[in-house]
Coordinates of C-alpha atoms in Angstrom, one line a residue:
Chain A
M174 CA -137.5 258.5 -78.8
K175 CA -137.5 262.3 -78.4
T176 CA -138.6 261.9 -74.8
T177 CA -135.2 260.8 -73.8
T178 CA -133.4 263.8 -75.3
A179 CA -135.3 266.3 -73.3
G180 CA -133.1 269.2 -74.3
Q181 CA -134.1 269.0 -77.9
A182 CA -137.7 268.3 -77.4
P183 CA -140.4 270.9 -78.1
A184 CA -141.9 272.5 -75.0
P185 CA -145.0 270.3 -74.3
A186 CA -143.0 267.1 -74.9
R187 CA -140.3 268.4 -72.6
H188 CA -142.9 269.0 -69.9
R189 CA -144.3 265.5 -70.3
A190 CA -140.7 264.0 -70.2
S191 CA -139.8 265.8 -67.0
L192 CA -143.0 264.6 -65.5
A193 CA -142.1 261.0 -66.4
V194 CA -138.6 261.5 -64.9
L195 CA -140.2 262.8 -61.7
G196 CA -142.4 259.7 -61.7
T197 CA -139.4 257.5 -62.0
Y198 CA -137.6 259.2 -59.0
L199 CA -140.8 259.0 -56.9
G200 CA -141.2 255.3 -57.7
L201 CA -137.6 254.6 -56.7
A202 CA -137.8 256.7 -53.6
A203 CA -141.0 254.8 -52.6
A204 CA -139.3 251.5 -53.1
L205 CA -136.4 252.7 -50.9
L206 CA -138.8 253.9 -48.3
I207 CA -140.6 250.6 -48.2
L208 CA -137.3 248.8 -47.6
I209 CA -136.4 251.2 -44.8
V210 CA -139.8 250.9 -43.1
L211 CA -139.7 247.1 -43.5
F212 CA -136.2 246.7 -41.9
S213 CA -137.0 249.3 -39.2
C214 CA -139.9 247.0 -38.2
L215 CA -137.9 243.8 -38.4
S216 CA -134.8 245.0 -36.6
S217 CA -134.5 246.8 -33.3
H218 CA -131.7 249.2 -34.3
F219 CA -132.1 249.8 -38.0
W220 CA -134.0 253.0 -37.6
S221 CA -131.1 255.1 -36.3
Y222 CA -128.8 257.7 -37.5
S223 CA -125.8 255.5 -37.0
T224 CA -127.2 252.9 -39.4
F225 CA -127.7 255.4 -42.1
S226 CA -124.3 257.1 -41.7
T227 CA -122.7 253.6 -41.7
I228 CA -124.4 252.8 -45.0
A229 CA -123.4 256.2 -46.4
N230 CA -119.8 255.6 -45.5
Q231 CA -119.9 252.1 -47.0
I232 CA -121.2 253.0 -50.4
P233 CA -118.9 255.6 -52.0
D234 CA -117.1 252.9 -54.0
L235 CA -120.3 251.5 -55.3
M236 CA -121.6 255.0 -56.0
V237 CA -118.8 256.1 -58.3
L238 CA -118.6 252.7 -60.0
A239 CA -122.4 252.9 -60.7
V240 CA -122.0 256.4 -62.1
G241 CA -119.4 255.2 -64.6
M242 CA -121.4 252.2 -65.4
T243 CA -124.5 254.3 -66.2
F244 CA -122.5 256.1 -68.9
V245 CA -121.2 252.9 -70.2
L246 CA -124.7 251.4 -70.4
I247 CA -126.1 254.6 -72.0
I248 CA -123.7 254.2 -75.0
G249 CA -124.9 250.6 -75.3
G250 CA -121.7 249.1 -73.8
I251 CA -121.0 247.2 -70.7
D252 CA -117.8 246.9 -68.6
L253 CA -117.4 243.7 -66.7
S254 CA -113.8 244.5 -65.6
V255 CA -114.5 247.1 -62.9
G256 CA -114.0 244.8 -59.9
S257 CA -110.7 243.5 -61.2
V258 CA -109.6 247.0 -62.2
L259 CA -110.4 248.2 -58.7
A260 CA -108.1 245.4 -57.3
L261 CA -105.4 246.2 -59.8
A262 CA -105.4 249.9 -58.8
A263 CA -105.2 248.9 -55.1
S264 CA -102.5 246.4 -55.8
A265 CA -100.3 248.8 -57.8
L266 CA -100.8 251.4 -55.1
S267 CA -99.8 249.0 -52.4
V268 CA -96.7 248.0 -54.2
A269 CA -95.7 251.6 -54.8
I270 CA -96.0 252.4 -51.1
L271 CA -94.6 249.2 -49.6
S272 CA -91.9 248.2 -52.1
W273 CA -90.9 251.4 -53.7
G274 CA -91.4 253.7 -50.7
W275 CA -93.6 256.2 -52.6
G276 CA -95.7 258.7 -50.7
P277 CA -99.5 258.4 -50.5
L278 CA -100.1 261.0 -53.2
P279 CA -97.9 259.7 -56.0
A280 CA -99.0 256.2 -55.2
G281 CA -102.6 257.2 -55.3
L282 CA -102.1 258.8 -58.6
L283 CA -100.3 255.7 -59.9
G284 CA -103.3 253.6 -58.9
L285 CA -105.7 256.0 -60.6
A286 CA -103.5 256.0 -63.7
C287 CA -103.4 252.2 -63.9
A288 CA -107.2 252.1 -63.6
A289 CA -107.7 254.7 -66.2
L290 CA -105.3 252.9 -68.5
A291 CA -107.2 249.7 -68.1
G292 CA -110.4 251.5 -69.0
T293 CA -108.8 253.1 -72.0
V294 CA -107.6 249.7 -73.2
T295 CA -111.1 248.3 -73.0
G296 CA -112.6 251.3 -74.8
S297 CA -109.9 251.5 -77.5
I298 CA -110.1 247.8 -78.4
T299 CA -113.9 247.9 -78.4
V300 CA -114.0 250.9 -80.7
A301 CA -111.0 250.1 -83.0
W302 CA -112.1 246.5 -83.9
R303 CA -115.8 247.0 -83.2
I304 CA -115.9 244.1 -80.8
P305 CA -118.7 244.0 -78.2
S306 CA -117.4 245.6 -75.0
F307 CA -118.8 242.6 -73.1
I308 CA -116.1 240.4 -74.5
V309 CA -113.3 242.9 -74.4
S310 CA -114.0 243.8 -70.8
L311 CA -114.2 240.1 -69.9
G312 CA -110.7 239.8 -71.2
V313 CA -109.6 242.8 -69.3
L314 CA -111.3 241.4 -66.2
E315 CA -109.0 238.4 -66.4
M316 CA -105.8 240.4 -67.2
A317 CA -106.4 243.0 -64.5
R318 CA -107.0 240.3 -61.9
G319 CA -104.0 238.4 -63.0
A320 CA -101.9 241.5 -62.8
A321 CA -103.2 242.3 -59.3
Y322 CA -102.1 238.8 -58.1
Q323 CA -98.8 239.2 -59.8
L324 CA -98.1 242.6 -58.3
T325 CA -99.0 241.6 -54.7
G326 CA -97.7 238.0 -54.8
S327 CA -101.4 237.1 -54.1
R328 CA -101.0 238.5 -50.6
T329 CA -103.2 240.9 -48.8
A330 CA -101.0 243.9 -48.2
Y331 CA -101.3 246.1 -45.1
I332 CA -100.9 249.8 -46.0
G333 CA -101.9 251.6 -42.8
D334 CA -104.0 254.7 -42.4
A335 CA -102.4 256.8 -45.1
Y336 CA -105.8 257.3 -46.7
A337 CA -107.9 256.9 -43.6
W338 CA -108.9 260.6 -43.8
L339 CA -111.1 259.8 -46.8
A340 CA -113.1 257.4 -44.6
D341 CA -113.1 259.1 -41.3
P342 CA -116.2 261.0 -40.5
L343 CA -116.0 264.7 -41.3
L344 CA -119.3 266.1 -40.1
W345 CA -122.4 264.4 -38.7
G346 CA -120.7 261.1 -39.2
I347 CA -120.3 261.5 -42.9
S348 CA -117.0 260.8 -44.5
P349 CA -115.2 262.9 -47.2
A350 CA -115.4 259.8 -49.5
F351 CA -119.2 260.0 -49.4
L352 CA -119.2 263.7 -50.2
I353 CA -116.8 263.2 -53.1
A354 CA -119.0 260.4 -54.4
L355 CA -122.0 262.6 -54.1
A356 CA -120.2 265.4 -56.0
V357 CA -119.3 263.0 -58.7
T358 CA -122.9 261.9 -59.0
V359 CA -124.2 265.5 -59.3
L360 CA -121.5 266.4 -61.8
A361 CA -122.2 263.3 -63.9
Q362 CA -126.0 264.1 -63.9
L363 CA -125.3 267.6 -65.1
V364 CA -122.9 266.4 -67.8
L365 CA -125.5 263.9 -69.0
T366 CA -128.5 266.2 -69.1
R367 CA -127.0 269.7 -69.7
S368 CA -124.0 269.2 -72.0
V369 CA -123.5 268.5 -75.7
F370 CA -121.3 265.6 -74.7
G371 CA -124.1 264.1 -72.6
R372 CA -126.6 264.4 -75.5
Q373 CA -124.1 262.9 -77.8
L374 CA -123.8 259.8 -75.6
I375 CA -127.5 259.3 -75.6
G376 CA -127.5 259.7 -79.3
I377 CA -124.7 257.1 -79.6
G378 CA -126.7 254.7 -77.5
T379 CA -130.0 255.3 -79.4
N380 CA -128.6 255.2 -82.9
E381 CA -124.9 255.4 -83.5
E382 CA -125.3 255.5 -87.3
A383 CA -127.4 258.6 -87.1
V384 CA -124.8 260.3 -85.0
R385 CA -122.2 259.4 -87.6
L386 CA -124.4 260.6 -90.4
A387 CA -124.8 263.9 -88.6
G388 CA -121.1 264.4 -89.0
I389 CA -120.0 263.6 -85.5
D390 CA -117.3 260.9 -84.9
P391 CA -118.7 258.8 -82.0
R392 CA -115.4 257.0 -81.4
P393 CA -113.5 259.5 -79.2
S394 CA -116.6 259.9 -76.9
K395 CA -116.9 256.1 -76.6
V396 CA -113.3 255.6 -75.6
L397 CA -113.6 258.5 -73.2
V398 CA -116.5 256.8 -71.4
F399 CA -114.5 253.7 -70.8
T400 CA -111.5 255.7 -69.6
V401 CA -113.7 257.5 -67.1
M402 CA -115.2 254.2 -66.0
G403 CA -111.6 252.9 -65.4
L404 CA -110.7 256.1 -63.6
L405 CA -113.7 255.8 -61.3
A406 CA -112.8 252.2 -60.6
G407 CA -109.5 253.6 -59.4
V408 CA -111.3 256.2 -57.2
A409 CA -113.4 253.3 -55.8
A410 CA -110.2 251.5 -55.0
L411 CA -109.0 254.5 -53.0
F412 CA -112.3 254.6 -51.1
Q413 CA -112.0 250.9 -50.3
L414 CA -108.4 251.2 -49.2
S415 CA -109.2 254.2 -47.0
R416 CA -111.8 252.1 -45.2
L417 CA -110.0 248.8 -45.0
E418 CA -106.3 249.9 -44.7
A419 CA -105.3 246.9 -46.7
A420 CA -105.1 246.0 -50.3
D421 CA -106.6 242.6 -51.1
P422 CA -105.9 241.3 -54.6
N423 CA -109.2 239.5 -54.3
A424 CA -111.1 242.8 -53.7
G425 CA -114.1 243.5 -55.9
A426 CA -114.5 240.0 -57.1
G427 CA -118.1 239.9 -58.5
L428 CA -118.5 243.6 -57.8
E429 CA -119.3 244.3 -61.4
L430 CA -122.6 242.4 -61.0
Q431 CA -123.6 244.4 -58.0
V432 CA -122.8 247.6 -59.9
I433 CA -124.8 246.6 -63.0
A434 CA -127.6 245.5 -60.7
A435 CA -127.7 248.9 -59.0
V436 CA -127.7 250.7 -62.4
V437 CA -130.4 248.6 -63.9
I438 CA -132.6 248.9 -60.8
G439 CA -132.3 252.6 -61.4
G440 CA -133.9 252.0 -64.8
T441 CA -130.9 252.5 -67.1
S442 CA -131.4 250.4 -70.2
L443 CA -129.0 247.6 -71.0
M444 CA -129.8 248.4 -74.7
G445 CA -128.4 251.9 -74.4
G446 CA -129.8 255.3 -75.1
R447 CA -131.7 255.7 -71.8
G448 CA -130.4 256.3 -68.3
S449 CA -130.1 258.7 -65.4
V450 CA -127.4 259.1 -62.9
V451 CA -129.9 260.2 -60.2
S452 CA -131.9 257.0 -60.7
T453 CA -128.6 255.0 -60.5
F454 CA -128.0 256.7 -57.1
F455 CA -131.4 255.4 -56.0
G456 CA -130.4 252.0 -57.3
V457 CA -127.2 252.0 -55.2
L458 CA -129.2 253.1 -52.1
I459 CA -131.7 250.3 -52.7
I460 CA -129.0 247.6 -53.1
S461 CA -127.1 248.9 -50.1
V462 CA -130.0 249.3 -47.7
L463 CA -131.1 245.8 -48.7
A464 CA -127.6 244.4 -47.9
A465 CA -127.3 246.3 -44.6
G466 CA -130.9 245.5 -43.6
L467 CA -130.6 241.8 -44.3
A468 CA -127.3 241.7 -42.4
Q469 CA -128.8 243.5 -39.4
V470 CA -131.8 241.3 -39.4
G471 CA -129.4 238.4 -39.3
A472 CA -130.6 236.7 -42.5
N473 CA -128.5 233.7 -43.5
E474 CA -126.4 233.7 -46.7
P475 CA -128.9 231.8 -48.9
T476 CA -131.8 234.0 -47.9
K477 CA -129.7 237.1 -48.6
R478 CA -129.0 236.0 -52.1
I479 CA -132.5 234.9 -52.9
I480 CA -134.0 238.2 -51.7
T481 CA -131.4 240.3 -53.4
G482 CA -131.9 238.5 -56.7
A483 CA -135.6 238.7 -56.4
V484 CA -135.5 242.5 -55.8
I485 CA -133.3 243.0 -58.9
V486 CA -135.7 241.0 -61.1
I487 CA -138.8 242.8 -59.7
A488 CA -137.2 246.2 -60.2
V489 CA -136.5 245.5 -63.9
V490 CA -139.9 244.1 -64.5
L491 CA -141.5 247.2 -63.0
D492 CA -139.2 249.4 -65.1
T493 CA -140.4 247.6 -68.3
Y494 CA -144.0 248.6 -67.5
R495 CA -143.0 252.1 -66.7
T496 CA -141.0 252.5 -69.9
R497 CA -143.9 251.1 -72.1
R498 CA -146.3 253.5 -70.5
A499 CA -144.0 256.5 -71.0
R500 CA -143.4 255.5 -74.7
G501 CA -147.2 255.1 -75.2
R502 CA -147.7 258.7 -73.9
G503 CA -144.7 260.2 -75.7
Chain B
M93 CA -84.1 196.9 -64.3
K94 CA -83.0 196.8 -67.8
R95 CA -83.4 200.5 -68.5
P96 CA -80.3 202.7 -68.1
C97 CA -80.2 204.4 -64.7
T98 CA -78.2 207.3 -63.5
G99 CA -76.1 206.7 -60.5
R100 CA -78.5 208.5 -58.3
W101 CA -81.2 206.0 -59.2
L102 CA -79.0 203.0 -59.0
V103 CA -79.1 202.6 -55.2
P104 CA -82.9 203.0 -54.7
A105 CA -83.5 200.9 -57.7
L106 CA -81.3 198.1 -56.5
L107 CA -82.7 198.3 -53.0
S108 CA -86.2 198.1 -54.2
S109 CA -85.4 195.1 -56.4
L110 CA -83.6 193.4 -53.5
F111 CA -86.5 193.9 -51.2
A112 CA -89.0 193.3 -53.9
L113 CA -91.6 190.6 -53.6
G114 CA -94.3 191.9 -55.9
P115 CA -92.6 195.2 -56.6
I116 CA -93.2 196.0 -60.3
D117 CA -94.8 199.2 -59.2
S118 CA -92.1 200.3 -56.9
A119 CA -89.4 199.4 -59.2
L120 CA -91.0 201.5 -61.9
A121 CA -91.5 204.2 -59.4
A122 CA -87.8 204.2 -58.6
A123 CA -86.8 204.3 -62.2
N124 CA -89.3 207.1 -63.1
P125 CA -89.8 209.4 -60.1
P126 CA -93.5 209.4 -59.3
K127 CA -95.5 212.3 -60.5
V128 CA -97.4 214.0 -57.7
A129 CA -100.2 216.4 -58.7
L130 CA -101.0 219.1 -56.1
V131 CA -104.4 220.6 -56.7
M132 CA -105.1 223.7 -54.6
K133 CA -107.9 226.1 -54.0
S134 CA -107.5 229.7 -54.9
L135 CA -103.8 230.5 -55.6
A136 CA -105.0 234.1 -55.2
N137 CA -105.2 233.4 -51.4
E138 CA -102.0 233.9 -49.6
F139 CA -102.6 230.9 -47.5
F140 CA -102.7 228.5 -50.5
L141 CA -99.8 230.3 -52.1
T142 CA -97.7 229.7 -49.0
M143 CA -98.8 226.1 -49.1
E144 CA -97.8 225.8 -52.7
N145 CA -94.4 227.5 -52.2
G146 CA -93.7 225.2 -49.3
A147 CA -94.4 222.2 -51.6
K148 CA -92.2 223.6 -54.3
A149 CA -89.3 224.2 -51.9
Y150 CA -89.7 220.7 -50.6
Q151 CA -89.7 219.3 -54.1
Q152 CA -86.5 221.1 -54.9
Q153 CA -84.8 219.6 -51.8
H154 CA -86.0 216.2 -52.9
S155 CA -85.9 216.7 -56.6
G156 CA -84.9 213.1 -57.4
E157 CA -87.7 211.5 -55.5
F158 CA -90.8 212.9 -57.2
E159 CA -92.1 215.3 -59.8
L160 CA -94.5 218.0 -58.8
V161 CA -97.4 219.4 -60.9
A162 CA -99.1 222.2 -59.0
N163 CA -102.5 223.7 -60.0
G164 CA -105.0 226.0 -58.5
I165 CA -108.3 227.6 -59.3
K166 CA -109.2 231.2 -59.6
N167 CA -111.4 231.6 -56.6
E168 CA -112.2 229.3 -53.8
T169 CA -115.8 228.7 -54.8
D170 CA -115.0 227.6 -58.4
T171 CA -115.7 224.0 -57.8
A172 CA -116.3 223.1 -61.4
A173 CA -112.9 224.4 -62.5
Q174 CA -111.3 222.3 -59.8
I175 CA -113.1 219.2 -61.0
A176 CA -111.8 219.9 -64.5
I177 CA -108.3 220.2 -63.2
V178 CA -108.5 216.8 -61.4
E179 CA -109.8 215.3 -64.7
Q180 CA -106.8 216.6 -66.5
M181 CA -104.5 215.2 -63.9
I182 CA -106.2 211.8 -64.3
A183 CA -105.7 212.1 -68.1
S184 CA -102.0 212.9 -67.7
H185 CA -101.5 209.7 -65.6
V186 CA -100.1 211.2 -62.4
D187 CA -99.2 208.7 -59.7
A188 CA -100.6 210.6 -56.8
L189 CA -103.0 213.4 -56.2
V190 CA -102.8 215.8 -53.2
I191 CA -105.9 217.9 -53.1
A192 CA -107.3 220.8 -51.2
P193 CA -110.9 220.4 -52.3
A194 CA -113.0 223.5 -53.0
D195 CA -116.0 221.7 -51.8
S196 CA -116.0 218.8 -49.4
K197 CA -118.7 216.9 -51.2
A198 CA -118.8 217.9 -54.8
L199 CA -115.2 216.8 -55.4
V200 CA -115.8 213.2 -54.2
P201 CA -117.0 211.8 -57.5
V202 CA -114.0 212.9 -59.5
I203 CA -111.7 211.7 -56.7
K204 CA -113.4 208.4 -57.0
K205 CA -112.6 208.4 -60.7
A206 CA -108.9 209.2 -59.8
A207 CA -108.8 206.4 -57.3
D208 CA -110.3 204.0 -59.8
A209 CA -107.6 205.0 -62.3
G210 CA -105.0 203.8 -59.7
I211 CA -104.0 207.2 -58.5
K212 CA -103.2 207.5 -54.8
V213 CA -105.2 210.4 -53.3
V214 CA -104.4 212.4 -50.2
N215 CA -106.7 215.1 -48.9
I216 CA -105.3 218.3 -47.4
D217 CA -106.7 221.5 -46.0
N218 CA -110.4 221.0 -46.3
R219 CA -111.6 217.6 -45.3
L220 CA -113.8 215.6 -47.7
D221 CA -117.1 214.6 -46.2
P222 CA -116.6 211.2 -44.5
A223 CA -120.2 210.1 -45.2
V224 CA -119.9 210.8 -48.9
L225 CA -116.6 209.0 -49.0
D226 CA -118.1 206.0 -47.3
S227 CA -121.0 206.0 -49.7
K228 CA -118.5 205.6 -52.5
Q229 CA -116.4 203.1 -50.5
L230 CA -113.4 205.4 -50.8
Q231 CA -110.6 205.7 -48.3
V232 CA -108.8 209.0 -48.6
P233 CA -106.4 210.0 -45.8
F234 CA -106.8 213.5 -44.6
V235 CA -103.7 215.5 -43.7
G236 CA -104.4 218.7 -41.9
P237 CA -105.0 220.8 -38.9
D238 CA -107.9 220.5 -36.6
N239 CA -109.7 223.7 -37.5
Q240 CA -112.2 223.3 -34.7
A241 CA -109.5 222.9 -32.1
G242 CA -107.6 225.8 -33.5
A243 CA -110.6 228.1 -33.4
F244 CA -111.3 226.9 -29.9
K245 CA -107.8 228.0 -28.8
V246 CA -108.4 231.4 -30.3
G247 CA -111.8 231.7 -28.7
E248 CA -110.6 230.5 -25.4
Y249 CA -107.9 233.2 -25.3
L250 CA -110.5 235.8 -26.2
G251 CA -112.8 234.5 -23.5
Q252 CA -110.2 235.2 -20.9
Q253 CA -110.2 238.9 -21.9
L254 CA -114.0 239.2 -21.7
N255 CA -116.6 239.1 -18.9
A256 CA -119.2 236.4 -18.7
G257 CA -122.3 237.4 -20.5
D258 CA -120.6 239.7 -23.0
A259 CA -122.2 239.8 -26.4
V260 CA -120.0 238.6 -29.3
G261 CA -120.5 238.2 -33.1
I262 CA -119.1 235.5 -35.4
I263 CA -118.1 236.3 -39.0
E264 CA -118.0 233.0 -40.8
G265 CA -116.3 232.0 -44.0
V266 CA -118.2 230.6 -47.0
P267 CA -120.8 228.6 -45.0
T268 CA -120.7 225.6 -47.3
T269 CA -117.1 224.8 -46.5
T270 CA -116.1 222.4 -43.8
N271 CA -113.3 224.8 -42.6
A272 CA -115.8 227.6 -42.1
Q273 CA -118.2 225.2 -40.3
Q274 CA -115.5 223.8 -38.1
R275 CA -114.0 227.2 -37.2
T276 CA -117.4 228.5 -36.3
T277 CA -118.1 225.4 -34.2
G278 CA -114.8 225.9 -32.4
F279 CA -115.6 229.6 -31.8
R280 CA -119.1 228.7 -30.5
Q281 CA -117.7 226.0 -28.1
A282 CA -115.1 228.4 -26.7
M283 CA -117.7 231.2 -26.3
D284 CA -120.2 228.8 -24.7
A285 CA -117.5 227.6 -22.3
A286 CA -116.6 231.1 -21.4
K287 CA -120.4 231.9 -21.0
M288 CA -120.5 234.6 -23.7
T289 CA -123.7 235.4 -25.6
I290 CA -123.4 234.9 -29.3
V291 CA -125.8 237.4 -30.8
S292 CA -125.1 236.9 -34.5
V293 CA -123.4 234.6 -36.9
Q294 CA -123.1 235.8 -40.5
S295 CA -120.9 235.0 -43.5
G296 CA -118.2 237.4 -44.8
N297 CA -117.4 234.9 -47.5
W298 CA -113.7 234.8 -46.4
E299 CA -113.2 238.4 -47.9
M300 CA -112.4 241.8 -46.5
A301 CA -115.1 244.1 -47.9
P302 CA -118.1 241.7 -47.4
A303 CA -116.9 241.1 -43.8
Q304 CA -116.7 244.8 -43.2
Q305 CA -120.3 245.2 -44.3
V306 CA -121.5 242.3 -42.1
A307 CA -119.5 243.5 -39.1
A308 CA -120.8 247.1 -39.5
A309 CA -124.4 245.7 -39.5
M310 CA -123.8 243.6 -36.4
L311 CA -122.3 246.6 -34.5
S312 CA -125.4 248.8 -35.5
E313 CA -127.8 246.1 -34.5
Y314 CA -126.1 245.1 -31.3
P315 CA -124.4 248.2 -29.9
D316 CA -123.1 246.2 -26.8
I317 CA -121.0 243.7 -28.8
K318 CA -117.7 243.3 -27.1
A319 CA -115.9 241.0 -29.6
L320 CA -116.0 239.9 -33.2
L321 CA -114.6 236.4 -34.1
A322 CA -113.6 236.2 -37.8
G323 CA -113.0 232.9 -39.5
N324 CA -109.9 234.2 -41.3
D325 CA -107.6 237.1 -41.1
N326 CA -108.9 238.9 -44.2
M327 CA -112.3 239.1 -42.6
A328 CA -110.7 240.2 -39.3
L329 CA -109.2 243.1 -41.2
G330 CA -112.7 243.9 -42.4
A331 CA -114.0 243.7 -38.9
V332 CA -111.3 246.0 -37.6
S333 CA -112.4 248.6 -40.2
A334 CA -116.0 248.3 -39.2
V335 CA -115.1 248.8 -35.5
R336 CA -113.1 251.9 -36.4
A337 CA -116.0 253.3 -38.6
A338 CA -118.4 252.7 -35.7
G339 CA -116.2 254.8 -33.5
K340 CA -115.6 251.8 -31.2
A341 CA -111.8 251.4 -31.6
G342 CA -110.5 249.7 -28.5
Q343 CA -113.9 248.8 -27.2
V344 CA -114.5 245.8 -29.5
K345 CA -112.0 243.0 -29.6
V346 CA -111.3 241.2 -32.9
V347 CA -109.8 237.8 -33.5
G348 CA -108.9 236.0 -36.7
Y349 CA -107.4 232.8 -38.1
D350 CA -104.4 232.0 -40.4
N351 CA -101.8 234.5 -39.2
I352 CA -101.3 236.3 -42.6
Q353 CA -98.7 238.9 -43.1
A354 CA -101.1 241.9 -43.2
I355 CA -102.4 241.0 -39.7
A356 CA -99.0 241.5 -38.0
P357 CA -99.2 245.3 -37.5
M358 CA -102.7 244.9 -36.1
L359 CA -101.6 242.2 -33.7
K360 CA -98.8 244.5 -32.6
D361 CA -101.0 247.5 -31.8
G362 CA -103.8 245.5 -30.4
R363 CA -106.5 246.1 -33.0
V364 CA -106.5 242.3 -33.5
L365 CA -106.2 240.3 -30.3
A366 CA -105.2 236.9 -31.6
T367 CA -105.1 234.6 -34.5
A368 CA -104.1 231.0 -35.3
E369 CA -101.1 229.8 -37.1
Q370 CA -101.6 226.5 -38.9
Y371 CA -98.3 226.4 -40.9
A372 CA -99.7 226.4 -44.4
D373 CA -96.4 225.6 -45.9
R374 CA -96.1 222.3 -44.0
Q375 CA -99.5 221.1 -44.9
A376 CA -98.9 220.4 -48.6
V377 CA -95.5 218.8 -47.7
Y378 CA -97.2 216.5 -45.2
G379 CA -99.7 215.7 -47.9
I380 CA -97.0 214.9 -50.4
E381 CA -95.1 212.8 -47.9
A382 CA -98.2 210.7 -47.2
A383 CA -98.9 210.4 -51.0
L384 CA -95.4 209.2 -51.6
K385 CA -95.7 206.6 -48.9
L386 CA -99.0 205.4 -50.5
V387 CA -97.3 205.2 -53.9
K388 CA -94.5 203.1 -52.4
G389 CA -97.1 201.0 -50.5
Q390 CA -95.9 202.1 -47.1
D391 CA -98.0 202.9 -44.0
T392 CA -98.9 206.6 -43.7
G393 CA -99.4 206.4 -39.9
A394 CA -102.8 207.9 -40.2
Q395 CA -105.2 207.3 -37.3
S396 CA -108.7 206.6 -38.4
G397 CA -107.9 208.3 -41.7
V398 CA -106.4 211.5 -40.3
I399 CA -102.9 212.9 -39.9
V400 CA -103.1 215.9 -37.7
T401 CA -100.8 218.9 -38.2
P402 CA -100.2 221.5 -35.5
V403 CA -102.2 224.7 -34.9
D404 CA -100.8 227.4 -32.6
L405 CA -102.3 230.4 -31.0
V406 CA -100.7 233.7 -32.0
T407 CA -101.3 236.7 -29.8
G408 CA -100.3 240.3 -30.0
K409 CA -98.5 240.3 -26.7
P410 CA -94.9 239.3 -26.9

């Protein structure tokens, strides 16, 4: 298992591990490239800068959610509530602006706080009673969705362009939202690979008992991971609002599955202890390019779902092979 | 009429026993106000919420005449949950069932069960598939707007603002629903009549973010698109966002359907050209009225099984 904790491994092992990581990135990049080439052949306008900038500006919400989910999966957890928490944050924000007359900044902070709170609740209950986060987050999914309906009276609320600056192209057609999401991704990768906290998380996911025996209390770190997940769902809500100018209490329904799919395509293990934020980013790109490409080709709804599902399954099967080979070598 | 009646009940009770020929049912109904179950699609959707609120207000105005039990499902595609609700309503012996089916075919078997249990069924919002109803020898009156005609009105108005041959895209609701299919058909007919070219028809699943994604892809693939026709206003909001992101604000016209609150500012500043108002609050009420008539054994006035409610075009211009 030392291959996963590259920082602690002796020099030759570290070398081998980084080669394996490089192989993973290359594999994912190749898959992405195949998709892009395929859609460029099938569609007349896919191969254009505007297509790619459009995709880039659509994915910041998925990107930050996937970053958070990578951490959650690494510690052996799962958070099914992210889509609902996103809707809750957007709803709270819309009520603050429309009913209470708050400005965009305090309302935005309120939305983020609600989302972080929801994440903290999931994390605390999971840790305090040692309940699988699958179940706890399923409960929070329902509660957050219900709260979102309650707050908005189940209506789509028009907010206006208070946050539009996040989505409006800044430079070369790229929005600030994408740049922020990119910064979050890079920061998260550094935390995961270069910090004590990151190594602790991998340790928790690999063998929580061992971490405890080493004299480290894993509980605060675990709660923190869920809090960050919630917070990032709030950030994703802001990104969506900035693009759509309206808060829909139905927003993000089923989004959790898309997020988990992106993370798993990137090779993060559902069993915990293994994962990479950069790979997750590739996963997000693959899912998004697939969705955009299929829409541009004009595939009908059933085809879209069948193909997307098949890509997820194939990606995970390939990942299993890769992991076995890496373990065999390590 | 041995049971004690309040004064309010005396008159209808006496009347019904006066006119009664075989009126055990109606006499009982007068003594115990009939219980009407309203089973909705997603109460999370503003449209259905409005419908439910309209029904509740109506019930309060006519509180002596019937009892109302309103139920909805979590999201519009959760057919299984809606079937379970109908089963509960059968078990609780309601007198009438007014239902907006989540699926126009899948709900038929359970509605057959309700009808067999003696429950009067009225169909609102999303019409049950006539062929499937026939195969079960069921007659369920449909009370609702003509979605196809409504979409045609919106499309017709849009067509007047475009030039013949212009490229347009249609963003459809959940493709398995009759409403989505009818609205798409209406849009198609209007576009064909105005000689527009429909370059793409894709589903936005009635929701904002998926519609935005599909609209963005259409705008990339067909840069000369002049208009996007969305099957509901949520998807129109998504389309507006995609138009803006593509830097084509003002160049691509967007129309919707339903006239929700959030669309009002967009109609005002022209980002959305038109939508259709189909008076959601009245639909459930018409459905309940028809159901009460059925319970009393009266004629509902349906023509070939349909009672049409109005749909009006709403445009941004005053």
